[in-house]
mmCIF file of C-alpha atoms in Angstrom:
data_model
loop_
_atom_site.group_PDB
_atom_site.id
_atom_site.type_symbol
_atom_site.label_atom_id
_atom_site.label_comp_id
_atom_site.label_asym_id
_atom_site.label_seq_id
_atom_site.Cartn_x
_atom_site.Cartn_y
_atom_site.Cartn_z
ATOM 1 C CA UNK A 1 -35.956 66.477 -42.040
ATOM 2 C CA UNK A 2 -36.457 64.955 -38.959
ATOM 3 C CA UNK A 3 -40.225 63.175 -38.515
ATOM 4 C CA UNK A 4 -41.925 66.267 -37.425
ATOM 5 C CA UNK A 5 -45.371 64.492 -38.409
ATOM 6 C CA UNK A 6 -44.870 61.445 -36.404
ATOM 7 C CA UNK A 7 -43.786 63.408 -33.542
ATOM 8 C CA UNK A 8 -46.401 65.706 -33.823
ATOM 9 C CA UNK A 9 -49.335 63.298 -34.578
ATOM 10 C CA UNK A 10 -48.121 61.623 -31.089
ATOM 11 C CA UNK A 11 -48.447 65.357 -29.227
ATOM 12 C CA UNK A 12 -51.844 65.527 -30.503
ATOM 13 C CA UNK A 13 -53.500 61.972 -29.716
ATOM 14 C CA UNK A 14 -51.524 62.102 -26.094
ATOM 15 C CA UNK A 15 -53.448 65.820 -25.415
ATOM 16 C CA UNK A 16 -56.660 65.435 -26.833
ATOM 17 C CA UNK A 17 -57.384 62.550 -25.149
ATOM 18 C CA UNK A 18 -55.836 63.700 -21.845
ATOM 19 C CA UNK A 19 -58.244 67.069 -22.630
ATOM 20 C CA UNK A 20 -61.446 66.475 -19.907
ATOM 21 C CA UNK A 21 -63.951 68.712 -21.673
ATOM 22 C CA UNK A 22 -63.490 66.985 -25.134
ATOM 23 C CA UNK A 23 -62.776 63.674 -23.630
ATOM 24 C CA UNK A 24 -66.558 63.320 -22.341
ATOM 25 C CA UNK A 25 -67.536 63.994 -25.792
ATOM 26 C CA UNK A 26 -65.934 61.529 -27.687
ATOM 27 C CA UNK A 27 -65.127 59.185 -24.619
ATOM 28 C CA UNK A 28 -60.935 59.840 -25.437
ATOM 29 C CA UNK A 29 -61.871 57.904 -29.122
ATOM 30 C CA UNK A 30 -59.230 60.420 -30.788
ATOM 31 C CA UNK A 31 -57.707 57.937 -33.830
ATOM 32 C CA UNK A 32 -55.300 57.775 -36.982
ATOM 33 C CA UNK A 33 -56.816 55.127 -38.729
ATOM 34 C CA UNK A 34 -60.699 54.601 -37.768
ATOM 35 C CA UNK A 35 -60.968 51.236 -38.949
ATOM 36 C CA UNK A 36 -63.920 49.520 -36.346
ATOM 37 C CA UNK A 37 -63.484 52.490 -33.522
ATOM 38 C CA UNK A 38 -67.261 54.216 -32.121
ATOM 39 C CA UNK A 39 -68.965 56.915 -32.826
ATOM 40 C CA UNK A 40 -68.447 59.488 -32.515
ATOM 41 C CA UNK A 41 -64.486 59.944 -32.503
ATOM 42 C CA UNK A 42 -62.098 62.576 -33.793
ATOM 43 C CA UNK A 43 -59.402 61.240 -36.639
ATOM 44 C CA UNK A 44 -55.667 62.791 -37.174
ATOM 45 C CA UNK A 45 -56.510 62.680 -40.493
ATOM 46 C CA UNK A 46 -53.788 64.677 -42.316
ATOM 47 C CA UNK A 47 -50.433 66.588 -41.496
ATOM 48 C CA UNK A 48 -48.820 68.232 -44.383
ATOM 49 C CA UNK A 49 -45.028 69.231 -43.717
ATOM 50 C CA UNK A 50 -43.309 71.791 -45.535
ATOM 51 C CA UNK A 51 -39.974 72.683 -44.588
ATOM 52 C CA UNK A 52 -39.418 76.327 -42.603
ATOM 53 C CA UNK A 53 -35.783 76.757 -42.325
ATOM 54 C CA UNK A 54 -33.706 79.873 -41.610
ATOM 55 C CA UNK A 55 -30.278 80.690 -41.753
ATOM 56 C CA UNK A 56 -29.575 79.851 -38.218
ATOM 57 C CA UNK A 57 -32.829 77.464 -37.510
ATOM 58 C CA UNK A 58 -34.038 74.272 -39.377
ATOM 59 C CA UNK A 59 -37.500 73.433 -39.243
ATOM 60 C CA UNK A 60 -41.523 73.150 -40.248
ATOM 61 C CA UNK A 61 -44.728 74.162 -40.562
ATOM 62 C CA UNK A 62 -47.810 71.589 -40.714
ATOM 63 C CA UNK A 63 -50.849 71.440 -41.772
ATOM 64 C CA UNK A 64 -52.936 69.587 -39.486
ATOM 65 C CA UNK A 65 -56.630 68.582 -40.555
ATOM 66 C CA UNK A 66 -59.053 66.830 -37.847
ATOM 67 C CA UNK A 67 -62.488 65.083 -39.105
ATOM 68 C CA UNK A 68 -64.958 64.501 -37.138
ATOM 69 C CA UNK A 69 -67.332 62.217 -37.293
ATOM 70 C CA UNK A 70 -70.672 61.781 -34.843
ATOM 71 C CA UNK A 71 -73.566 59.480 -34.635
ATOM 72 C CA UNK A 72 -76.336 60.387 -36.681
ATOM 73 C CA UNK A 73 -78.980 60.624 -33.825
ATOM 74 C CA UNK A 74 -77.425 63.065 -32.160
ATOM 75 C CA UNK A 75 -76.849 65.633 -35.445
ATOM 76 C CA UNK A 76 -75.105 68.611 -36.244
ATOM 77 C CA UNK A 77 -75.338 69.866 -31.917
ATOM 78 C CA UNK A 78 -72.613 66.679 -31.173
ATOM 79 C CA UNK A 79 -70.463 67.525 -34.586
ATOM 80 C CA UNK A 80 -69.981 71.781 -33.467
ATOM 81 C CA UNK A 81 -69.690 70.292 -29.734
ATOM 82 C CA UNK A 82 -66.668 68.428 -30.460
ATOM 83 C CA UNK A 83 -64.859 70.923 -32.865
ATOM 84 C CA UNK A 84 -65.340 73.174 -30.065
ATOM 85 C CA UNK A 85 -63.615 71.354 -27.995
ATOM 86 C CA UNK A 86 -61.029 70.533 -29.940
ATOM 87 C CA UNK A 87 -60.384 74.267 -31.390
ATOM 88 C CA UNK A 88 -60.364 75.188 -27.994
ATOM 89 C CA UNK A 89 -57.885 72.657 -26.272
ATOM 90 C CA UNK A 90 -55.423 72.856 -29.343
ATOM 91 C CA UNK A 91 -55.962 77.479 -30.416
ATOM 92 C CA UNK A 92 -52.535 79.117 -29.704
ATOM 93 C CA UNK A 93 -51.648 75.786 -26.755
ATOM 94 C CA UNK A 94 -48.062 75.146 -28.222
ATOM 95 C CA UNK A 95 -47.040 74.653 -24.543
ATOM 96 C CA UNK A 96 -49.814 71.344 -24.462
ATOM 97 C CA UNK A 97 -48.017 69.864 -27.277
ATOM 98 C CA UNK A 98 -45.060 67.275 -26.514
ATOM 99 C CA UNK A 99 -43.655 68.206 -29.536
ATOM 100 C CA UNK A 100 -39.399 66.524 -28.623
ATOM 101 C CA UNK A 101 -37.270 65.865 -29.314
ATOM 102 C CA UNK A 102 -38.737 69.468 -31.269
ATOM 103 C CA UNK A 103 -39.721 71.975 -30.145
ATOM 104 C CA UNK A 104 -43.661 74.139 -31.241
ATOM 105 C CA UNK A 105 -43.005 77.485 -31.164
ATOM 106 C CA UNK A 106 -47.097 78.131 -32.212
ATOM 107 C CA UNK A 107 -50.387 76.306 -33.132
ATOM 108 C CA UNK A 108 -53.406 77.871 -34.756
ATOM 109 C CA UNK A 109 -56.704 76.265 -35.251
ATOM 110 C CA UNK A 110 -57.454 77.824 -39.178
ATOM 111 C CA UNK A 111 -61.589 77.263 -39.291
ATOM 112 C CA UNK A 112 -63.345 74.088 -38.758
ATOM 113 C CA UNK A 113 -66.916 73.374 -40.361
ATOM 114 C CA UNK A 114 -69.448 70.821 -39.660
ATOM 115 C CA UNK A 115 -71.559 69.958 -42.669
ATOM 116 C CA UNK A 116 -74.535 67.076 -43.610
ATOM 117 C CA UNK A 117 -73.012 63.812 -44.528
ATOM 118 C CA UNK A 118 -73.728 62.683 -48.239
ATOM 119 C CA UNK A 119 -75.911 59.583 -46.297
ATOM 120 C CA UNK A 120 -78.749 63.181 -44.709
ATOM 121 C CA UNK A 121 -78.356 61.606 -41.724
ATOM 122 C CA UNK A 122 -74.859 62.033 -39.727
ATOM 123 C CA UNK A 123 -72.921 65.649 -39.386
ATOM 124 C CA UNK A 124 -69.349 65.195 -40.121
ATOM 125 C CA UNK A 125 -67.379 68.220 -38.045
ATOM 126 C CA UNK A 126 -63.404 69.606 -39.985
ATOM 127 C CA UNK A 127 -60.932 71.440 -38.497
ATOM 128 C CA UNK A 128 -57.587 72.820 -39.984
ATOM 129 C CA UNK A 129 -54.632 73.931 -37.998
ATOM 130 C CA UNK A 130 -50.939 74.767 -38.638
ATOM 131 C CA UNK A 131 -48.187 73.877 -36.796
ATOM 132 C CA UNK A 132 -45.213 75.331 -36.493
ATOM 133 C CA UNK A 133 -42.101 73.815 -35.532
ATOM 134 C CA UNK A 134 -38.084 73.715 -35.027
ATOM 135 C CA UNK A 135 -35.797 70.617 -34.468
ATOM 136 C CA UNK A 136 -34.123 71.046 -31.089
#
């Protein structure tokens, strides 16, 4: 099986960093490992690949998990705005993602949620999306 996850991750980062409404909220901070990144940011937290072959095509579905971390003082409103912008940038927009050498036939944001963190100060957003990819 090809590197569907690697191709999709690169495409997600490139597209989300370049999306003007999302960039206005997070300043282009789209990461796979947060390290010392300033808040707020969006993390590509998981890419779970499952084979999706037919008799005529080779492909995969990729479950995408995104996590939004916000500033403690900014609250739920900031997390909701970031989740909404990320969802709008991705939902049913496969043409926006260059996943070469693969093709992507669909990406759908299935759900997103914002919850208060255990410290009671900050909020975390979580988005789930599903991408359908084919070998070129």
